[in-house]
mmCIF file of C-alpha atoms in Angstrom:
data_model
loop_
_atom_site.group_PDB
_atom_site.id
_atom_site.type_symbol
_atom_site.label_atom_id
_atom_site.label_comp_id
_atom_site.label_asym_id
_atom_site.label_seq_id
_atom_site.Cartn_x
_atom_site.Cartn_y
_atom_site.Cartn_z
ATOM 1 C CA UNK A 1228 221.683 141.030 192.933
ATOM 2 C CA UNK A 1229 222.286 144.769 192.784
ATOM 3 C CA UNK A 1230 219.712 146.957 190.985
ATOM 4 C CA UNK A 1231 220.837 148.618 187.718
ATOM 5 C CA UNK A 1232 221.563 152.274 188.215
ATOM 6 C CA UNK A 1233 220.392 154.455 185.294
ATOM 7 C CA UNK A 1234 221.980 157.811 184.613
ATOM 8 C CA UNK A 1235 220.185 160.633 182.709
ATOM 9 C CA UNK A 1236 222.440 160.028 179.711
ATOM 10 C CA UNK A 1237 221.658 156.323 179.516
ATOM 11 C CA UNK A 1238 217.902 157.020 179.738
ATOM 12 C CA UNK A 1239 218.121 159.361 176.770
ATOM 13 C CA UNK A 1240 220.107 156.755 174.814
ATOM 14 C CA UNK A 1241 217.449 154.113 175.505
ATOM 15 C CA UNK A 1242 214.710 156.469 174.314
ATOM 16 C CA UNK A 1243 216.566 157.274 171.071
ATOM 17 C CA UNK A 1244 217.242 153.595 170.368
ATOM 18 C CA UNK A 1245 213.584 152.776 170.984
ATOM 19 C CA UNK A 1246 212.404 155.431 168.518
ATOM 20 C CA UNK A 1247 214.877 154.229 165.895
ATOM 21 C CA UNK A 1248 213.848 150.612 166.372
ATOM 22 C CA UNK A 1249 210.182 151.432 165.894
ATOM 23 C CA UNK A 1250 210.877 153.586 162.845
ATOM 24 C CA UNK A 1251 208.605 156.359 164.148
ATOM 25 C CA UNK A 1252 209.129 160.053 163.464
ATOM 26 C CA UNK A 1253 210.116 162.101 166.487
ATOM 27 C CA UNK A 1254 207.890 165.030 165.553
ATOM 28 C CA UNK A 1255 206.417 167.073 162.734
ATOM 29 C CA UNK A 1256 204.781 166.353 159.398
ATOM 30 C CA UNK A 1257 206.308 165.752 156.015
ATOM 31 C CA UNK A 1258 205.707 167.767 152.919
ATOM 32 C CA UNK A 1259 206.680 166.731 149.403
ATOM 33 C CA UNK A 1260 206.564 169.466 146.808
ATOM 34 C CA UNK A 1261 206.678 169.101 143.056
ATOM 35 C CA UNK A 1262 207.879 171.888 140.794
ATOM 36 C CA UNK A 1263 206.421 172.500 137.355
ATOM 37 C CA UNK A 1264 208.998 170.243 135.695
ATOM 38 C CA UNK A 1265 207.749 167.253 137.678
ATOM 39 C CA UNK A 1266 210.775 166.964 139.971
ATOM 40 C CA UNK A 1267 210.139 166.402 143.647
ATOM 41 C CA UNK A 1268 211.781 167.856 146.706
ATOM 42 C CA UNK A 1269 211.010 166.614 150.186
ATOM 43 C CA UNK A 1270 210.990 168.821 153.250
ATOM 44 C CA UNK A 1271 210.523 166.678 156.333
ATOM 45 C CA UNK A 1272 211.218 168.508 159.614
ATOM 46 C CA UNK A 1273 211.726 165.397 161.698
ATOM 47 C CA UNK A 1274 208.855 163.501 160.073
ATOM 48 C CA UNK A 1275 208.429 160.574 157.731
ATOM 49 C CA UNK A 1276 207.743 161.332 154.058
ATOM 50 C CA UNK A 1277 204.859 158.867 154.209
ATOM 51 C CA UNK A 1278 203.268 160.594 157.168
ATOM 52 C CA UNK A 1279 204.313 158.152 159.877
ATOM 53 C CA UNK A 1280 202.521 155.157 161.346
ATOM 54 C CA UNK A 1281 199.166 156.914 161.708
ATOM 55 C CA UNK A 1282 199.499 159.418 158.865
ATOM 56 C CA UNK A 1283 198.841 159.281 155.157
ATOM 57 C CA UNK A 1284 199.599 161.143 151.957
ATOM 58 C CA UNK A 1285 197.406 163.936 150.595
ATOM 59 C CA UNK A 1286 198.003 164.832 146.968
ATOM 60 C CA UNK A 1287 197.652 168.524 146.091
ATOM 61 C CA UNK A 1288 197.167 169.228 142.382
ATOM 62 C CA UNK A 1289 197.020 172.897 141.385
ATOM 63 C CA UNK A 1290 196.416 174.116 137.829
ATOM 64 C CA UNK A 1291 199.023 176.739 137.006
ATOM 65 C CA UNK A 1292 201.914 178.881 138.164
ATOM 66 C CA UNK A 1293 201.214 181.992 136.064
ATOM 67 C CA UNK A 1294 198.817 183.358 138.682
ATOM 68 C CA UNK A 1295 200.849 184.097 141.798
ATOM 69 C CA UNK A 1296 198.233 182.771 144.211
ATOM 70 C CA UNK A 1297 198.825 179.042 143.812
ATOM 71 C CA UNK A 1298 202.477 178.788 144.836
ATOM 72 C CA UNK A 1299 202.487 181.786 147.166
ATOM 73 C CA UNK A 1300 199.229 181.199 149.014
ATOM 74 C CA UNK A 1301 197.124 178.087 148.234
ATOM 75 C CA UNK A 1302 199.913 175.526 148.548
ATOM 76 C CA UNK A 1303 201.484 176.786 151.790
ATOM 77 C CA UNK A 1304 198.114 177.520 153.423
ATOM 78 C CA UNK A 1305 196.837 174.003 152.673
ATOM 79 C CA UNK A 1306 200.072 172.401 153.879
ATOM 80 C CA UNK A 1307 199.987 174.484 157.059
ATOM 81 C CA UNK A 1308 196.429 173.437 157.909
ATOM 82 C CA UNK A 1309 197.074 169.771 157.127
ATOM 83 C CA UNK A 1310 200.053 169.853 159.492
ATOM 84 C CA UNK A 1311 197.904 171.392 162.226
ATOM 85 C CA UNK A 1312 195.200 168.747 161.792
ATOM 86 C CA UNK A 1313 197.389 165.719 161.082
ATOM 87 C CA UNK A 1314 201.048 166.197 162.105
ATOM 88 C CA UNK A 1315 202.057 162.857 160.596
ATOM 89 C CA UNK A 1316 200.359 163.393 157.236
ATOM 90 C CA UNK A 1317 202.331 164.328 154.121
ATOM 91 C CA UNK A 1318 201.310 166.802 151.426
ATOM 92 C CA UNK A 1319 202.528 165.859 147.937
ATOM 93 C CA UNK A 1320 202.338 168.854 145.595
ATOM 94 C CA UNK A 1321 202.264 169.102 141.807
ATOM 95 C CA UNK A 1322 201.468 172.022 139.503
ATOM 96 C CA UNK A 1323 200.170 171.297 135.992
ATOM 97 C CA UNK A 1324 201.227 174.608 134.415
ATOM 98 C CA UNK A 1325 197.934 174.830 132.493
ATOM 99 C CA UNK A 1326 198.433 171.446 130.826
ATOM 100 C CA UNK A 1327 195.393 169.138 131.313
ATOM 101 C CA UNK A 1328 197.324 166.117 130.009
ATOM 102 C CA UNK A 1329 200.095 166.719 132.517
ATOM 103 C CA UNK A 1330 197.567 167.030 135.322
ATOM 104 C CA UNK A 1331 196.002 163.695 134.419
ATOM 105 C CA UNK A 1332 199.466 162.109 134.489
ATOM 106 C CA UNK A 1333 200.047 163.699 137.894
ATOM 107 C CA UNK A 1334 196.847 162.120 139.215
ATOM 108 C CA UNK A 1335 198.007 158.695 138.036
ATOM 109 C CA UNK A 1336 201.446 159.262 139.545
ATOM 110 C CA UNK A 1337 199.886 160.047 142.899
ATOM 111 C CA UNK A 1338 197.646 156.992 142.745
ATOM 112 C CA UNK A 1339 200.728 154.856 142.052
ATOM 113 C CA UNK A 1340 202.376 156.392 145.114
ATOM 114 C CA UNK A 1341 199.546 155.517 147.505
ATOM 115 C CA UNK A 1342 197.999 158.878 148.255
ATOM 116 C CA UNK A 1343 194.826 158.455 150.272
ATOM 117 C CA UNK A 1344 193.159 161.749 149.283
ATOM 118 C CA UNK A 1345 193.504 164.236 146.417
ATOM 119 C CA UNK A 1346 192.871 167.985 146.624
ATOM 120 C CA UNK A 1347 192.318 168.810 142.965
ATOM 121 C CA UNK A 1348 191.976 172.171 141.211
ATOM 122 C CA UNK A 1349 191.411 171.036 137.612
ATOM 123 C CA UNK A 1350 192.932 172.693 134.568
ATOM 124 C CA UNK A 1351 190.066 171.293 132.503
ATOM 125 C CA UNK A 1352 187.148 170.352 134.742
ATOM 126 C CA UNK A 1353 185.502 168.033 132.213
ATOM 127 C CA UNK A 1354 188.629 166.335 130.884
ATOM 128 C CA UNK A 1355 189.817 165.341 134.371
ATOM 129 C CA UNK A 1356 186.661 163.251 134.978
ATOM 130 C CA UNK A 1357 188.153 159.862 133.957
ATOM 131 C CA UNK A 1358 191.152 160.428 136.240
ATOM 132 C CA UNK A 1359 188.784 161.221 139.111
ATOM 133 C CA UNK A 1360 186.942 157.974 138.369
ATOM 134 C CA UNK A 1361 190.235 156.059 138.534
ATOM 135 C CA UNK A 1362 190.926 157.611 141.904
ATOM 136 C CA UNK A 1363 187.499 156.594 143.149
ATOM 137 C CA UNK A 1364 188.063 153.021 141.925
ATOM 138 C CA UNK A 1365 191.236 152.931 144.017
ATOM 139 C CA UNK A 1366 189.376 154.128 147.109
ATOM 140 C CA UNK A 1367 191.052 157.554 147.006
ATOM 141 C CA UNK A 1368 188.953 160.505 148.195
ATOM 142 C CA UNK A 1369 188.805 163.621 146.014
ATOM 143 C CA UNK A 1370 188.238 167.192 147.204
ATOM 144 C CA UNK A 1371 187.504 169.482 144.264
ATOM 145 C CA UNK A 1372 189.187 172.790 145.008
ATOM 146 C CA UNK A 1373 188.112 176.157 143.556
ATOM 147 C CA UNK A 1374 186.802 174.577 140.320
ATOM 148 C CA UNK A 1375 184.133 171.872 140.252
ATOM 149 C CA UNK A 1376 185.679 168.791 138.648
ATOM 150 C CA UNK A 1377 183.691 166.190 136.744
ATOM 151 C CA UNK A 1378 183.508 162.646 138.060
ATOM 152 C CA UNK A 1379 182.761 161.067 141.449
ATOM 153 C CA UNK A 1380 184.258 163.733 143.730
ATOM 154 C CA UNK A 1381 183.627 163.593 147.468
ATOM 155 C CA UNK A 1382 183.597 167.282 148.455
ATOM 156 C CA UNK A 1383 183.944 170.757 146.985
ATOM 157 C CA UNK A 1384 185.090 174.146 148.263
ATOM 158 C CA UNK A 1385 185.019 177.353 146.272
ATOM 159 C CA UNK A 1386 183.656 180.866 146.159
ATOM 160 C CA UNK A 1387 180.252 182.027 144.979
ATOM 161 C CA UNK A 1388 181.251 182.536 141.358
ATOM 162 C CA UNK A 1389 177.910 183.967 140.295
ATOM 163 C CA UNK A 1390 178.383 186.609 142.977
ATOM 164 C CA UNK A 1391 181.862 187.346 141.582
ATOM 165 C CA UNK A 1392 180.266 188.170 138.223
ATOM 166 C CA UNK A 1393 177.522 190.238 139.824
ATOM 167 C CA UNK A 1394 180.074 192.302 141.745
ATOM 168 C CA UNK A 1395 182.060 192.896 138.563
ATOM 169 C CA UNK A 1396 178.936 193.800 136.589
ATOM 170 C CA UNK A 1397 177.678 196.211 139.232
ATOM 171 C CA UNK A 1398 181.051 197.947 139.449
ATOM 172 C CA UNK A 1399 181.297 198.250 135.666
ATOM 173 C CA UNK A 1400 177.735 199.563 135.333
ATOM 174 C CA UNK A 1401 178.294 202.133 138.075
ATOM 175 C CA UNK A 1402 181.558 203.297 136.499
ATOM 176 C CA UNK A 1403 180.046 203.524 133.000
ATOM 177 C CA UNK A 1404 177.085 205.524 134.304
ATOM 178 C CA UNK A 1405 179.423 207.799 136.272
ATOM 179 C CA UNK A 1406 181.621 208.468 133.230
ATOM 180 C CA UNK A 1407 178.535 209.449 131.251
ATOM 181 C CA UNK A 1408 180.364 210.762 128.206
ATOM 182 C CA UNK A 1409 179.914 207.614 126.102
ATOM 183 C CA UNK A 1410 176.438 206.568 127.219
ATOM 184 C CA UNK A 1411 176.129 202.875 128.011
ATOM 185 C CA UNK A 1412 178.064 201.323 125.181
ATOM 186 C CA UNK A 1413 179.769 199.832 123.435
ATOM 187 C CA UNK A 1414 181.103 197.476 126.122
ATOM 188 C CA UNK A 1415 183.574 194.681 125.413
ATOM 189 C CA UNK A 1416 183.324 191.458 127.452
ATOM 190 C CA UNK A 1417 186.319 189.172 127.996
ATOM 191 C CA UNK A 1418 185.038 186.047 129.761
ATOM 192 C CA UNK A 1419 187.069 183.221 131.249
ATOM 193 C CA UNK A 1420 187.996 179.860 129.783
ATOM 194 C CA UNK A 1421 185.215 177.771 128.229
ATOM 195 C CA UNK A 1422 186.693 174.656 129.899
ATOM 196 C CA UNK A 1423 186.364 176.189 133.392
ATOM 197 C CA UNK A 1424 182.921 175.841 135.023
ATOM 198 C CA UNK A 1425 183.734 178.823 137.239
ATOM 199 C CA UNK A 1426 183.993 180.994 134.130
ATOM 200 C CA UNK A 1427 180.454 180.125 133.054
ATOM 201 C CA UNK A 1428 179.113 180.993 136.505
ATOM 202 C CA UNK A 1429 181.020 184.281 136.638
ATOM 203 C CA UNK A 1430 179.756 185.179 133.154
ATOM 204 C CA UNK A 1431 176.191 184.362 134.199
ATOM 205 C CA UNK A 1432 176.484 186.656 137.201
ATOM 206 C CA UNK A 1433 177.851 189.521 135.096
ATOM 207 C CA UNK A 1434 175.116 189.156 132.465
ATOM 208 C CA UNK A 1435 172.446 189.202 135.187
ATOM 209 C CA UNK A 1436 173.519 192.775 135.929
ATOM 210 C CA UNK A 1437 174.599 194.105 132.536
ATOM 211 C CA UNK A 1438 172.015 192.683 130.117
ATOM 212 C CA UNK A 1439 169.603 195.369 128.957
ATOM 213 C CA UNK A 1440 171.530 198.088 130.783
ATOM 214 C CA UNK A 1441 174.622 198.416 128.600
ATOM 215 C CA UNK A 1442 175.364 197.654 124.967
ATOM 216 C CA UNK A 1443 177.583 194.539 124.957
ATOM 217 C CA UNK A 1444 178.957 194.963 121.456
ATOM 218 C CA UNK A 1445 181.700 192.326 121.513
ATOM 219 C CA UNK A 1446 182.001 189.264 123.747
ATOM 220 C CA UNK A 1447 184.693 186.595 123.825
ATOM 221 C CA UNK A 1448 185.378 183.436 125.855
ATOM 222 C CA UNK A 1449 189.154 183.417 126.348
ATOM 223 C CA UNK A 1450 190.849 179.965 126.397
ATOM 224 C CA UNK A 1451 192.941 179.340 129.531
ATOM 225 C CA UNK A 1452 192.096 182.857 130.795
ATOM 226 C CA UNK A 1453 195.067 183.898 128.627
ATOM 227 C CA UNK A 1454 196.224 187.538 129.027
ATOM 228 C CA UNK A 1455 197.765 187.399 125.544
ATOM 229 C CA UNK A 1456 194.542 186.227 123.931
ATOM 230 C CA UNK A 1457 192.566 188.780 125.925
ATOM 231 C CA UNK A 1458 194.909 191.443 124.575
ATOM 232 C CA UNK A 1459 194.391 190.237 120.996
ATOM 233 C CA UNK A 1460 190.595 190.078 121.272
ATOM 234 C CA UNK A 1461 190.408 193.492 122.966
ATOM 235 C CA UNK A 1462 192.597 195.031 120.262
ATOM 236 C CA UNK A 1463 190.346 193.448 117.630
ATOM 237 C CA UNK A 1464 187.234 194.890 119.281
ATOM 238 C CA UNK A 1465 188.737 198.360 119.642
ATOM 239 C CA UNK A 1466 189.687 198.396 115.945
ATOM 240 C CA UNK A 1467 186.183 197.330 114.890
ATOM 241 C CA UNK A 1468 184.206 199.557 117.250
ATOM 242 C CA UNK A 1469 186.479 202.594 117.382
ATOM 243 C CA UNK A 1470 188.837 203.140 120.291
ATOM 244 C CA UNK A 1471 187.311 206.525 121.081
ATOM 245 C CA UNK A 1472 183.827 205.054 121.459
ATOM 246 C CA UNK A 1473 184.505 202.291 124.032
ATOM 247 C CA UNK A 1474 182.447 202.799 127.205
ATOM 248 C CA UNK A 1475 183.940 199.995 129.281
ATOM 249 C CA UNK A 1476 185.683 196.624 129.305
ATOM 250 C CA UNK A 1477 184.533 193.666 131.346
ATOM 251 C CA UNK A 1478 187.523 191.399 132.068
ATOM 252 C CA UNK A 1479 186.726 188.291 134.100
ATOM 253 C CA UNK A 1480 190.096 188.236 135.897
ATOM 254 C CA UNK A 1481 193.128 190.404 136.515
ATOM 255 C CA UNK A 1482 195.394 188.643 134.037
ATOM 256 C CA UNK A 1483 192.977 189.386 131.214
ATOM 257 C CA UNK A 1484 192.504 192.900 132.567
ATOM 258 C CA UNK A 1485 196.255 193.370 132.110
ATOM 259 C CA UNK A 1486 195.930 192.270 128.483
ATOM 260 C CA UNK A 1487 192.987 194.623 127.952
ATOM 261 C CA UNK A 1488 194.830 197.537 129.587
ATOM 262 C CA UNK A 1489 197.750 196.998 127.221
ATOM 263 C CA UNK A 1490 195.376 196.939 124.253
ATOM 264 C CA UNK A 1491 193.838 200.204 125.456
ATOM 265 C CA UNK A 1492 197.236 201.870 125.574
ATOM 266 C CA UNK A 1493 198.179 200.566 122.138
ATOM 267 C CA UNK A 1494 194.863 201.652 120.598
ATOM 268 C CA UNK A 1495 194.970 205.066 122.204
ATOM 269 C CA UNK A 1496 191.699 204.581 124.090
ATOM 270 C CA UNK A 1497 191.207 207.977 125.712
ATOM 271 C CA UNK A 1498 190.794 208.621 129.418
ATOM 272 C CA UNK A 1499 190.338 206.020 132.111
ATOM 273 C CA UNK A 1500 187.911 203.492 130.712
ATOM 274 C CA UNK A 1501 186.070 201.324 133.294
ATOM 275 C CA UNK A 1502 187.801 197.932 133.561
ATOM 276 C CA UNK A 1503 187.001 195.023 135.893
ATOM 277 C CA UNK A 1504 189.071 192.113 137.211
ATOM 278 C CA UNK A 1505 189.265 189.263 139.708
ATOM 279 C CA UNK A 1506 191.880 187.659 142.000
ATOM 280 C CA UNK A 1507 193.398 190.704 143.710
ATOM 281 C CA UNK A 1508 196.710 190.382 141.851
ATOM 282 C CA UNK A 1509 199.422 192.867 142.781
ATOM 283 C CA UNK A 1510 199.548 194.516 139.356
ATOM 284 C CA UNK A 1511 195.752 194.889 139.427
ATOM 285 C CA UNK A 1512 195.828 196.553 142.845
ATOM 286 C CA UNK A 1513 198.429 198.965 141.484
ATOM 287 C CA UNK A 1514 196.345 199.671 138.379
ATOM 288 C CA UNK A 1515 193.347 200.415 140.597
ATOM 289 C CA UNK A 1516 195.395 202.948 142.540
ATOM 290 C CA UNK A 1517 196.651 204.500 139.298
ATOM 291 C CA UNK A 1518 193.114 204.664 137.908
ATOM 292 C CA UNK A 1519 193.605 202.308 134.959
ATOM 293 C CA UNK A 1520 191.473 199.511 136.442
ATOM 294 C CA UNK A 1521 188.196 200.079 138.243
ATOM 295 C CA UNK A 1522 188.048 197.130 140.631
ATOM 296 C CA UNK A 1523 189.020 193.561 141.329
ATOM 297 C CA UNK A 1524 187.353 190.754 143.223
ATOM 298 C CA UNK A 1525 189.342 189.415 146.168
ATOM 299 C CA UNK A 1526 188.733 185.825 147.222
ATOM 300 C CA UNK A 1527 190.333 185.251 150.648
ATOM 301 C CA UNK A 1528 192.414 182.135 150.058
ATOM 302 C CA UNK A 1529 193.228 181.141 153.629
ATOM 303 C CA UNK A 1530 189.669 180.099 154.628
ATOM 304 C CA UNK A 1531 189.285 178.230 151.338
ATOM 305 C CA UNK A 1532 192.591 176.418 151.870
ATOM 306 C CA UNK A 1533 191.696 175.536 155.456
ATOM 307 C CA UNK A 1534 188.352 174.110 154.377
ATOM 308 C CA UNK A 1535 190.015 171.954 151.730
ATOM 309 C CA UNK A 1536 192.556 170.660 154.244
ATOM 310 C CA UNK A 1537 189.815 169.816 156.757
ATOM 311 C CA UNK A 1538 187.820 167.977 154.100
ATOM 312 C CA UNK A 1539 190.893 166.023 152.993
ATOM 313 C CA UNK A 1540 191.858 164.978 156.508
ATOM 314 C CA UNK A 1541 188.258 163.951 157.212
ATOM 315 C CA UNK A 1542 188.171 161.783 154.088
ATOM 316 C CA UNK A 1543 191.558 160.296 154.911
ATOM 317 C CA UNK A 1544 190.416 159.284 158.373
ATOM 318 C CA UNK A 1545 187.066 157.906 157.254
ATOM 319 C CA UNK A 1546 185.073 160.782 158.720
ATOM 320 C CA UNK A 1547 182.037 162.148 156.887
ATOM 321 C CA UNK A 1548 182.406 165.597 155.351
ATOM 322 C CA UNK A 1549 179.555 167.671 156.737
ATOM 323 C CA UNK A 1550 178.463 170.942 155.119
ATOM 324 C CA UNK A 1551 175.275 172.965 154.905
ATOM 325 C CA UNK A 1552 175.210 172.934 151.084
ATOM 326 C CA UNK A 1553 175.506 170.465 148.240
ATOM 327 C CA UNK A 1554 176.341 170.874 144.542
ATOM 328 C CA UNK A 1555 175.714 168.856 141.378
ATOM 329 C CA UNK A 1556 178.569 168.158 138.946
ATOM 330 C CA UNK A 1557 176.623 165.872 136.633
ATOM 331 C CA UNK A 1558 177.846 162.702 138.351
ATOM 332 C CA UNK A 1559 176.346 163.391 141.756
ATOM 333 C CA UNK A 1560 173.744 165.931 142.837
ATOM 334 C CA UNK A 1561 174.587 165.771 146.538
ATOM 335 C CA UNK A 1562 178.281 166.637 146.786
ATOM 336 C CA UNK A 1563 179.020 168.300 150.156
ATOM 337 C CA UNK A 1564 180.126 171.858 149.414
ATOM 338 C CA UNK A 1565 181.351 174.955 151.172
ATOM 339 C CA UNK A 1566 180.755 178.126 149.159
ATOM 340 C CA UNK A 1567 182.550 181.259 150.365
ATOM 341 C CA UNK A 1568 181.734 184.907 149.667
ATOM 342 C CA UNK A 1569 184.012 187.026 147.471
ATOM 343 C CA UNK A 1570 184.842 190.673 148.209
ATOM 344 C CA UNK A 1571 184.837 193.558 145.714
ATOM 345 C CA UNK A 1572 187.922 195.778 146.043
ATOM 346 C CA UNK A 1573 188.252 199.395 144.930
ATOM 347 C CA UNK A 1574 190.872 202.048 145.663
ATOM 348 C CA UNK A 1575 188.930 202.988 148.804
ATOM 349 C CA UNK A 1576 188.962 199.454 150.253
ATOM 350 C CA UNK A 1577 192.458 198.166 149.458
ATOM 351 C CA UNK A 1578 193.653 198.860 153.007
ATOM 352 C CA UNK A 1579 190.747 197.040 154.663
ATOM 353 C CA UNK A 1580 190.859 193.978 152.407
ATOM 354 C CA UNK A 1581 194.041 192.716 150.758
ATOM 355 C CA UNK A 1582 196.350 194.680 153.062
ATOM 356 C CA UNK A 1583 194.461 193.910 156.286
ATOM 357 C CA UNK A 1584 194.474 190.185 155.412
ATOM 358 C CA UNK A 1585 198.208 190.190 154.711
ATOM 359 C CA UNK A 1586 197.569 189.181 151.109
ATOM 360 C CA UNK A 1587 199.783 192.073 149.973
ATOM 361 C CA UNK A 1588 202.010 194.300 152.055
ATOM 362 C CA UNK A 1589 201.894 198.074 151.641
ATOM 363 C CA UNK A 1590 205.565 198.121 150.651
ATOM 364 C CA UNK A 1591 204.841 195.631 147.862
ATOM 365 C CA UNK A 1592 201.961 197.701 146.521
ATOM 366 C CA UNK A 1593 203.417 201.175 146.952
ATOM 367 C CA UNK A 1594 206.574 200.805 144.894
ATOM 368 C CA UNK A 1595 207.914 203.113 142.184
ATOM 369 C CA UNK A 1596 205.349 205.280 140.409
ATOM 370 C CA UNK A 1597 202.538 203.941 142.608
ATOM 371 C CA UNK A 1598 203.791 205.715 145.755
ATOM 372 C CA UNK A 1599 202.020 208.992 145.033
ATOM 373 C CA UNK A 1600 198.741 207.171 144.388
ATOM 374 C CA UNK A 1601 199.196 205.208 147.618
ATOM 375 C CA UNK A 1602 199.695 208.423 149.503
ATOM 376 C CA UNK A 1603 196.544 209.893 148.007
ATOM 377 C CA UNK A 1604 194.629 206.749 149.003
ATOM 378 C CA UNK A 1605 195.939 206.935 152.567
ATOM 379 C CA UNK A 1606 197.960 203.722 152.395
ATOM 380 C CA UNK A 1607 201.215 205.493 153.297
#
């Protein structure tokens, strides 16, 4: 009997048929993304949407699309790291668009579709607790991302929110003292959402610096961190206190700082009143260069996203999440946590922070009437 002679072409054909018969992906990981309307698109560069024989699904639930960070940075950074750690895993993405009811429905949808782990940034940290409990009952791991969710979560990654508030308070105090012309008050405080535990921590950090050192004449907790509501409350405060007497405005994030800046313009607040922010948004960076915002707090998203991805893959593979810190969310006092340090950004440090990290490109920042300010700051 003569031996079978195999050509290169027939060997390739056998390999292809074998892969097809086994139903295995040839390479790559799958990613399923959900837009705000709940529709799903699947991008699978050679991989299985379910992550392949050894992979699994990781649900990614982010809170809103108003802030640019979630779709532009958090989602792709997390998906990139998951792919690097688990090429056959799939990331299933949904955005709640600030609707806590929608986010709870999205959790249940993911549980029905056999996700093994959730990375969850809650719209309402307390209200999502029952959904987290349902996930736990199904054996699904939960990584709380950026905001500390209620319920039996398995791990948490965020920034030191008290330090965010301290940095804002110190910058505001320094700017108020430097201005000098209006003493140390009145100051208007626009805090974050009362349903966001981060907001309470940021507020606590700011008060630790400002209390007893400036006159906080008006203070508001702004639902959903809404720029429109921040604008309305700032305008109300300026009318009551006198626009020409305002010494400074504490805004807990850049969206609310935008609302406050608009209220200043409308009320005719004179000069460049000290104004804080957080998140390193493009418009805020431009306002800092133009002198209409004092500072922002930049929270490098890539290391946070990578940590969340590592935690999720560990939970999905049955590996213990090991950290040097723990936090207490009211359900458990020993939740493994990674707490990252935020960075204060002023006009002098834009180039060494948000630009150096690739968060914003110089050409994005230095557009239109900002070019002259960029030149003066040495960015171009």
